[in-house]
PDB file of C-alpha atoms in Angstrom:
ATOM      1  CA  MET N  16    -358.515-100.063  61.626  1.00 52.00           C
ATOM      2  CA  VAL N  17    -360.814 -97.158  61.530  1.00 46.00           C
ATOM      3  CA  SER N  18    -361.383 -97.086  57.953  1.00 51.00           C
ATOM      4  CA  SER N  19    -362.106-101.092  58.150  1.00 52.00           C
ATOM      5  CA  PHE N  20    -364.614-100.274  61.008  1.00 48.00           C
ATOM      6  CA  THR N  21    -366.330 -97.864  58.934  1.00 50.00           C
ATOM      7  CA  THR N  22    -366.726 -99.895  55.777  1.00 55.00           C
ATOM      8  CA  TRP N  23    -368.183-102.825  57.782  1.00 52.00           C
ATOM      9  CA  SER N  24    -370.788-100.412  59.171  1.00 53.00           C
ATOM     10  CA  PHE N  25    -371.609 -99.055  56.185  1.00 52.00           C
ATOM     11  CA  MET N  26    -372.292-102.424  54.279  1.00 57.00           C
ATOM     12  CA  LEU N  27    -374.287-103.599  57.285  1.00 52.00           C
ATOM     13  CA  VAL N  28    -376.025-100.476  57.313  1.00 50.00           C
ATOM     14  CA  VAL N  29    -377.037-101.497  53.548  1.00 52.00           C
ATOM     15  CA  ILE N  30    -377.994-104.483  53.985  1.00 54.00           C
ATOM     16  CA  LEU N  31    -380.325-103.686  57.213  1.00 51.00           C
ATOM     17  CA  ILE N  32    -381.834-100.852  54.997  1.00 52.00           C
ATOM     18  CA  SER N  33    -382.527-103.550  52.029  1.00 55.00           C
ATOM     19  CA  THR N  34    -383.873-106.073  54.188  1.00 53.00           C
ATOM     20  CA  ILE N  35    -386.519-103.116  55.498  1.00 50.00           C
ATOM     21  CA  GLU N  36    -387.330-102.420  52.304  1.00 49.00           C
ATOM     22  CA  THR N  37    -387.771-105.687  51.034  1.00 47.00           C
ATOM     23  CA  ARG N  38    -390.116-106.636  53.925  1.00 50.00           C
ATOM     24  CA  ALA N  39    -391.962-103.227  53.443  1.00 46.00           C
ATOM     25  CA  PHE N  40    -392.193-103.857  49.936  1.00 47.00           C
ATOM     26  CA  THR N  41    -394.243-106.945  50.468  1.00 45.00           C
ATOM     27  CA  ASN N  42    -396.844-105.715  52.938  1.00 48.00           C
ATOM     28  CA  THR N  43    -397.440-102.470  51.134  1.00 47.00           C
ATOM     29  CA  ASN N  44    -400.955-101.769  50.473  1.00 46.00           C
ATOM     30  CA  ILE N  45    -401.494 -99.566  47.014  1.00 41.00           C
ATOM     31  CA  LYS N  46    -404.595 -98.025  46.908  1.00 44.00           C
ATOM     32  CA  THR N  47    -405.761 -95.865  43.844  1.00 43.00           C
ATOM     33  CA  ILE N  48    -407.040 -92.458  44.523  1.00 41.00           C
ATOM     34  CA  ASN N  49    -407.594 -90.824  41.480  1.00 45.00           C
ATOM     35  CA  THR N  50    -408.179 -91.727  38.138  1.00 45.00           C
ATOM     36  CA  LYS N  51    -408.333 -88.825  35.634  1.00 46.00           C
ATOM     37  CA  HIS N  52    -407.873 -90.877  32.348  1.00 46.00           C
ATOM     38  CA  ARG N  53    -408.275 -94.684  30.979  1.00 48.00           C
ATOM     39  CA  HIS N  54    -404.956 -95.100  29.699  1.00 47.00           C
ATOM     40  CA  ARG N  55    -403.026 -93.056  32.476  1.00 49.00           C
ATOM     41  CA  SER N  56    -403.641 -92.864  36.121  1.00 45.00           C
ATOM     42  CA  ASN N  57    -401.716 -91.177  39.261  1.00 48.00           C
ATOM     43  CA  THR N  58    -401.184 -93.614  42.036  1.00 47.00           C
ATOM     44  CA  ASN N  59    -400.320 -92.453  45.186  1.00 49.00           C
ATOM     45  CA  ILE N  60    -398.709 -95.537  47.095  1.00 47.00           C
ATOM     46  CA  ALA N  61    -398.182 -95.395  51.044  1.00 48.00           C
ATOM     47  CA  LEU N  62    -395.793 -98.049  52.383  1.00 49.00           C
ATOM     48  CA  PHE N  63    -396.900 -99.562  55.931  1.00 54.00           C
ATOM     49  CA  VAL N  64    -393.639-100.752  57.288  1.00 54.00           C
ATOM     50  CA  GLU N  65    -393.922-102.832  60.879  1.00 62.00           C
ATOM     51  CA  PRO N  66    -392.736-101.094  64.118  1.00 65.00           C
ATOM     52  CA  GLU N  67    -390.802-104.433  65.500  1.00 62.00           C
ATOM     53  CA  ILE N  68    -389.183-104.658  62.060  1.00 64.00           C
ATOM     54  CA  ILE N  69    -387.726-100.580  62.463  1.00 66.00           C
ATOM     55  CA  ALA N  70    -386.806-101.876  66.264  1.00 65.00           C
ATOM     56  CA  GLY N  71    -385.109-104.962  65.143  1.00 65.00           C
ATOM     57  CA  ALA N  72    -383.143-103.142  62.755  1.00 68.00           C
ATOM     58  CA  VAL N  73    -382.122-100.310  64.882  1.00 67.00           C
ATOM     59  CA  VAL N  74    -381.035-102.797  68.211  1.00 66.00           C
ATOM     60  CA  ALA N  75    -379.630-104.983  65.340  1.00 68.00           C
ATOM     61  CA  ALA N  76    -377.360-102.325  63.872  1.00 67.00           C
ATOM     62  CA  GLY N  77    -376.342-101.016  67.628  1.00 66.00           C
ATOM     63  CA  GLY N  78    -375.344-104.426  68.335  1.00 68.00           C
ATOM     64  CA  ALA N  79    -373.197-105.025  65.165  1.00 67.00           C
ATOM     65  CA  ILE N  80    -371.201-101.363  65.590  1.00 70.00           C
ATOM     66  CA  LEU N  81    -370.708-102.275  69.507  1.00 68.00           C
ATOM     67  CA  TRP N  82    -369.596-105.830  68.429  1.00 66.00           C
ATOM     68  CA  LEU N  83    -367.037-104.808  66.034  1.00 65.00           C
ATOM     69  CA  SER N  84    -365.883-101.650  68.301  1.00 66.00           C
ATOM     70  CA  GLY N  85    -364.900-104.349  70.950  1.00 75.00           C
ATOM     71  CA  ALA N  86    -362.955-106.461  68.741  1.00 75.00           C
ATOM     72  CA  GLU N  87    -360.082-104.370  68.636  1.00 77.00           C
ATOM     73  CA  VAL N  88    -359.872-104.111  73.165  1.00 77.00           C
ATOM     74  CA  ARG N  89    -360.843-108.067  72.735  1.00 77.00           C
ATOM     75  CA  GLU N  90    -357.681-108.669  70.362  1.00 80.00           C
ATOM     76  CA  ASN N  91    -355.549-106.100  72.942  1.00 81.00           C
ATOM     77  CA  LYS N  92    -356.625-108.167  76.261  1.00 80.00           C
ATOM     78  CA  ALA N  93    -355.920-111.710  74.469  1.00 84.00           C
ATOM     79  CA  LYS N  94    -352.625-110.170  73.514  1.00 81.00           C
ATOM     80  CA  TYR N  95    -351.921-108.877  77.598  1.00 85.00           C
ATOM     81  CA  ALA N  96    -352.949-112.066  78.788  1.00 86.00           C
ATOM     82  CA  GLU N  97    -350.392-114.017  76.850  1.00 84.00           C
ATOM     83  CA  TRP N  98    -347.979-111.619  77.760  1.00 83.00           C
ATOM     84  CA  GLU N  99    -348.363-111.822  80.779  1.00 82.00           C
ATOM     85  CA  ALA N 100    -348.412-116.186  80.859  1.00 88.00           C
ATOM     86  CA  LYS N 101    -345.166-115.529  79.347  1.00 84.00           C
ATOM     87  CA  GLU N 102    -343.553-112.904  82.072  1.00 80.00           C
ATOM     88  CA  LEU N 103    -344.732-115.356  84.925  1.00 85.00           C
ATOM     89  CA  LYS N 104    -343.496-117.967  83.526  1.00 85.00           C
ATOM     90  CA  TYR N 105    -339.944-116.033  82.958  1.00 77.00           C
ATOM     91  CA  GLN N 106    -339.923-114.727  86.470  1.00 81.00           C
ATOM     92  CA  GLU N 107    -340.692-118.243  87.857  1.00 86.00           C
ATOM     93  CA  GLU N 108    -337.687-119.412  85.927  1.00 89.00           C
ATOM     94  CA  ARG N 109    -335.819-116.966  87.555  1.00 86.00           C
ATOM     95  CA  ARG N 110    -336.919-117.019  90.732  1.00 87.00           C
ATOM     96  CA  LYS N 111    -335.267-121.564  90.256  1.00 92.00           C
ATOM     97  CA  LEU N 112    -332.100-120.279  88.910  1.00 92.00           C
ATOM     98  CA  ALA N 113    -331.295-117.228  92.169  1.00 94.00           C
ATOM     99  CA  TYR N 114    -333.043-120.079  94.825  1.00 96.00           C
ATOM    100  CA  ILE N 115    -330.313-120.417  97.556  1.00 96.00           C
ATOM    101  CA  GLU N 116    -330.722-122.822 100.595  1.00 96.00           C
ATOM    102  CA  PRO N 117    -331.342-120.578 103.897  1.00 97.00           C
ATOM    103  CA  ARG N 118    -328.700-121.162 106.640  1.00 96.00           C
ATOM    104  CA  ASP N 119    -328.615-120.622 110.413  1.00 97.00           C
ATOM    105  CA  VAL N 120    -325.596-118.913 110.419  1.00 98.00           C
ATOM    106  CA  TRP N 121    -323.506-117.457 107.173  1.00 98.00           C
ATOM    107  CA  LYS N 122    -319.605-116.380 107.839  1.00 97.00           C
ATOM    108  CA  GLU N 123    -319.060-113.402 105.984  1.00 96.00           C
ATOM    109  CA  GLU N 124    -316.273-115.037 103.367  1.00 97.00           C
ATOM    110  CA  GLU N 125    -319.441-117.234 102.466  1.00 98.00           C
ATOM    111  CA  LEU N 126    -321.121-114.243 100.858  1.00 98.00           C
ATOM    112  CA  THR N 127    -318.284-113.562  98.407  1.00 97.00           C
ATOM    113  CA  PRO N 128    -319.329-115.944  95.749  1.00 97.00           C
ATOM    114  CA  TYR N 129    -323.127-114.672  95.925  1.00 98.00           C
ATOM    115  CA  ASP N 130    -321.618-110.964  94.607  1.00 97.00           C
ATOM    116  CA  GLY N 131    -323.562-110.925  91.125  1.00 95.00           C
ATOM    117  CA  SER N 132    -321.532-111.835  89.180  1.00 94.00           C
ATOM    118  CA  ASP N 133    -323.298-114.684  87.726  1.00 94.00           C
ATOM    119  CA  ASP N 134    -326.203-113.199  85.536  1.00 92.00           C
ATOM    120  CA  THR N 135    -328.428-115.607  86.918  1.00 94.00           C
ATOM    121  CA  GLY N 136    -327.608-116.936  90.476  1.00 96.00           C
ATOM    122  CA  PRO N 137    -328.798-115.401  94.057  1.00 97.00           C
ATOM    123  CA  ILE N 138    -327.207-112.222  95.354  1.00 98.00           C
ATOM    124  CA  LEU N 139    -326.424-112.223  98.956  1.00 98.00           C
ATOM    125  CA  LEU N 140    -325.468-108.784 101.190  1.00 98.00           C
ATOM    126  CA  ALA N 141    -325.899-108.811 105.101  1.00 98.00           C
ATOM    127  CA  VAL N 142    -327.407-105.631 106.890  1.00 98.00           C
ATOM    128  CA  LYS N 143    -327.577-105.748 110.401  1.00 97.00           C
ATOM    129  CA  GLY N 144    -326.283-109.330 111.002  1.00 97.00           C
ATOM    130  CA  ASP N 145    -329.625-110.335 108.573  1.00 98.00           C
ATOM    131  CA  VAL N 146    -328.287-111.946 105.241  1.00 98.00           C
ATOM    132  CA  PHE N 147    -330.695-111.280 102.059  1.00 98.00           C
ATOM    133  CA  ASN N 148    -331.101-112.773  99.066  1.00 98.00           C
ATOM    134  CA  VAL N 149    -331.335-109.536  96.755  1.00 98.00           C
ATOM    135  CA  TRP N 150    -332.090-111.243  93.374  1.00 96.00           C
ATOM    136  CA  LYS N 151    -334.663-109.283  92.843  1.00 94.00           C
ATOM    137  CA  GLY N 152    -332.752-106.350  92.985  1.00 95.00           C
ATOM    138  CA  ARG N 153    -330.423-107.392  90.188  1.00 95.00           C
ATOM    139  CA  ASN N 154    -330.451-104.230  88.731  1.00 95.00           C
ATOM    140  CA  PHE N 155    -329.387-102.374  91.652  1.00 96.00           C
ATOM    141  CA  TYR N 156    -326.955-105.081  93.265  1.00 97.00           C
ATOM    142  CA  GLY N 157    -325.708-107.148  90.253  1.00 96.00           C
ATOM    143  CA  LYS N 158    -322.157-106.715  88.368  1.00 94.00           C
ATOM    144  CA  GLY N 159    -321.704-103.335  87.392  1.00 94.00           C
ATOM    145  CA  ALA N 160    -324.885-102.089  88.506  1.00 96.00           C
ATOM    146  CA  GLU N 161    -325.019 -98.934  91.230  1.00 95.00           C
ATOM    147  CA  TYR N 162    -324.638-101.150  94.480  1.00 96.00           C
ATOM    148  CA  GLU N 163    -322.446-103.753  93.021  1.00 96.00           C
ATOM    149  CA  ILE N 164    -319.946-103.037  95.967  1.00 97.00           C
ATOM    150  CA  MET N 165    -322.413-103.789  98.957  1.00 97.00           C
ATOM    151  CA  SER N 166    -322.991-107.364  97.132  1.00 98.00           C
ATOM    152  CA  GLY N 167    -321.137-110.611  98.589  1.00 98.00           C
ATOM    153  CA  ARG N 168    -320.457-109.052 101.797  1.00 97.00           C
ATOM    154  CA  ASP N 169    -321.844-106.922 105.035  1.00 98.00           C
ATOM    155  CA  ALA N 170    -322.960-103.733 103.665  1.00 98.00           C
ATOM    156  CA  THR N 171    -324.139-102.322 106.735  1.00 98.00           C
ATOM    157  CA  ARG N 172    -321.485 -99.379 106.981  1.00 97.00           C
ATOM    158  CA  PHE N 173    -321.974 -98.622 103.335  1.00 97.00           C
ATOM    159  CA  LEU N 174    -326.396 -98.196 104.072  1.00 97.00           C
ATOM    160  CA  ALA N 175    -325.565 -96.276 107.351  1.00 97.00           C
ATOM    161  CA  LYS N 176    -323.378 -94.067 105.854  1.00 96.00           C
ATOM    162  CA  ASN N 177    -324.866 -93.748 102.066  1.00 95.00           C
ATOM    163  CA  LYS N 178    -321.195 -94.564 100.482  1.00 93.00           C
ATOM    164  CA  LEU N 179    -320.353 -96.331  97.590  1.00 95.00           C
ATOM    165  CA  ASP N 180    -316.682 -96.226  98.565  1.00 94.00           C
ATOM    166  CA  GLU N 181    -314.527 -98.549 100.484  1.00 95.00           C
ATOM    167  CA  GLU N 182    -313.642 -97.207 103.978  1.00 95.00           C
ATOM    168  CA  SER N 183    -310.160 -96.829 105.218  1.00 95.00           C
ATOM    169  CA  ASP N 184    -309.085 -98.942 108.046  1.00 94.00           C
ATOM    170  CA  GLU N 185    -309.110 -95.864 109.933  1.00 95.00           C
ATOM    171  CA  GLU N 186    -312.729 -95.185 109.023  1.00 94.00           C
ATOM    172  CA  ARG N 187    -313.620 -98.461 109.772  1.00 92.00           C
ATOM    173  CA  SER N 188    -312.528 -98.148 113.620  1.00 94.00           C
ATOM    174  CA  VAL N 189    -314.925 -95.260 114.130  1.00 95.00           C
ATOM    175  CA  GLU N 190    -318.407 -96.464 115.471  1.00 95.00           C
ATOM    176  CA  LEU N 191    -321.521 -95.642 113.748  1.00 96.00           C
ATOM    177  CA  ASN N 192    -322.965 -92.244 114.995  1.00 95.00           C
ATOM    178  CA  ILE N 193    -326.254 -91.929 116.066  1.00 94.00           C
ATOM    179  CA  GLY N 194    -327.437 -90.376 112.623  1.00 95.00           C
ATOM    180  CA  GLU N 195    -325.946 -93.134 110.836  1.00 96.00           C
ATOM    181  CA  ARG N 196    -327.368 -95.654 112.720  1.00 96.00           C
ATOM    182  CA  ALA N 197    -331.032 -94.163 112.419  1.00 96.00           C
ATOM    183  CA  ASN N 198    -330.592 -93.739 108.768  1.00 96.00           C
ATOM    184  CA  LEU N 199    -329.657 -97.847 108.859  1.00 97.00           C
ATOM    185  CA  GLU N 200    -332.579 -98.304 110.432  1.00 96.00           C
ATOM    186  CA  ALA N 201    -334.524 -96.993 107.632  1.00 96.00           C
ATOM    187  CA  TRP N 202    -332.143 -98.887 104.714  1.00 97.00           C
ATOM    188  CA  TYR N 203    -332.921-101.946 107.081  1.00 97.00           C
ATOM    189  CA  TRP N 204    -336.231-101.959 107.095  1.00 97.00           C
ATOM    190  CA  ILE N 205    -336.788-101.350 103.127  1.00 96.00           C
ATOM    191  CA  ILE N 206    -334.682-104.247 102.701  1.00 97.00           C
ATOM    192  CA  LYS N 207    -336.258-106.638 105.306  1.00 97.00           C
ATOM    193  CA  ASN N 208    -339.552-106.251 103.674  1.00 97.00           C
ATOM    194  CA  LYS N 209    -338.221-106.300 100.028  1.00 96.00           C
ATOM    195  CA  TYR N 210    -336.071-109.310  99.818  1.00 97.00           C
ATOM    196  CA  GLN N 211    -335.968-112.978 100.983  1.00 97.00           C
ATOM    197  CA  TYR N 212    -334.051-113.489 104.051  1.00 98.00           C
ATOM    198  CA  VAL N 213    -331.380-116.674 104.352  1.00 98.00           C
ATOM    199  CA  GLY N 214    -330.293-116.224 107.876  1.00 98.00           C
ATOM    200  CA  ARG N 215    -327.958-114.623 110.240  1.00 98.00           C
ATOM    201  CA  LEU N 216    -324.701-113.338 109.874  1.00 98.00           C
ATOM    202  CA  ASP N 217    -321.753-114.977 111.977  1.00 97.00           C
ATOM    203  CA  ALA N 218    -319.900-112.804 114.570  1.00 92.00           C
ATOM    204  CA  TYR N 219    -322.098-109.814 114.423  1.00 95.00           C
ATOM    205  CA  ASP N 220    -322.665-107.304 116.983  1.00 94.00           C
ATOM    206  CA  PRO N 221    -325.877-105.587 117.439  1.00 94.00           C
ATOM    207  CA  LYS N 222    -324.488-102.476 119.773  1.00 94.00           C
ATOM    208  CA  SER N 223    -322.332-101.695 116.986  1.00 94.00           C
ATOM    209  CA  THR N 224    -325.384-100.554 115.140  1.00 95.00           C
ATOM    210  CA  ASP N 225    -328.209-100.507 118.059  1.00 93.00           C
ATOM    211  CA  LEU N 226    -329.426 -97.027 118.547  1.00 89.00           C
ATOM    212  CA  LYS N 227    -329.816 -97.295 122.509  1.00 86.00           C
ATOM    213  CA  ASN N 228    -325.993 -97.778 122.187  1.00 78.00           C
ATOM    214  CA  ALA N 229    -325.418 -94.780 120.218  1.00 79.00           C
ATOM    215  CA  LYS N 230    -322.678 -92.344 122.229  1.00 66.00           C
ATOM    216  CA  GLU N 231    -323.692 -88.859 123.577  1.00 52.00           C
ATOM    217  CA  GLY N 232    -322.093 -86.504 121.266  1.00 48.00           C
ATOM    218  CA  ASP N 233    -321.724 -89.248 118.483  1.00 49.00           C
ATOM    219  CA  ALA N 234    -324.235 -87.048 116.234  1.00 48.00           C
ATOM    220  CA  GLN N 235    -322.215 -83.359 116.812  1.00 45.00           C
ATOM    221  CA  GLN N 236    -318.910 -85.795 115.741  1.00 47.00           C
ATOM    222  CA  SER N 237    -320.755 -86.449 112.529  1.00 47.00           C
ATOM    223  CA  GLN N 238    -321.189 -82.915 111.484  1.00 45.00           C
ATOM    224  CA  PHE N 239    -317.583 -81.600 112.507  1.00 46.00           C
ATOM    225  CA  PRO N 240    -315.075 -83.969 112.188  1.00 47.00           C
ATOM    226  CA  ASP N 241    -312.295 -82.340 114.394  1.00 50.00           C
ATOM    227  CA  GLY N 242    -314.683 -82.302 117.123  1.00 49.00           C
ATOM    228  CA  GLU N 243    -314.650 -78.769 117.511  1.00 52.00           C
ATOM    229  CA  ASN N 244    -317.881 -76.981 116.966  1.00 43.00           C
ATOM    230  CA  PRO N 245    -317.124 -73.201 115.524  1.00 43.00           C
ATOM    231  CA  TRP N 246    -320.259 -72.029 117.135  1.00 35.00           C
ATOM    232  CA  ASP N 247    -318.755 -72.936 120.697  1.00 42.00           C
ATOM    233  CA  LYS N 248    -316.856 -69.564 119.944  1.00 37.00           C
ATOM    234  CA  PHE N 249    -319.662 -66.977 120.090  1.00 30.00           C
TER     235      PHE N 249
END
């Protein structure tokens, strides 16, 4: 690209110089100032080039150089515009394939078919009683992705505990402590502001996640599962 640009610039300058020389020659006043011999004379030739010719040549050369140097920029802009149009079309097709009709209420078992198994379909999960279509995060919630365990179900406790493992029946019987509920709030607002809301989860109990209903001592219990604070001995 640089070699091509240099070649074109050189050719342009040569053409412009040739034009100036031609114009200058036709407008030259030739004056003989000293003749010493009959058959031989020394002649000084003065070339008078019109100033507007020089100015025009400089402007033309500068404009041509700018035009040539901007050719790569224009080419890159055209390529980007083409890519952007294709990307927008692709995203619109994905959106249509992943669309699901919102409902007033979803039962948890109705979320199961939308667990990301379909590479192009919707992916549903529930957080704090709200159901979201998280298809835009397929690289997180799709099959084989890091958070696939949360898809097609109520993901509330996974998010609250920052865990990606199934809980035992005994673990599920323990209410969320105040720290876990606070953590859940942060996750809830991230998901709510990023993904499409499609309805409410049936049989959800707000008291199970509400910060106001966290029992006193829950935070301490999360730090010391056996309920005993070793520092109380001192």
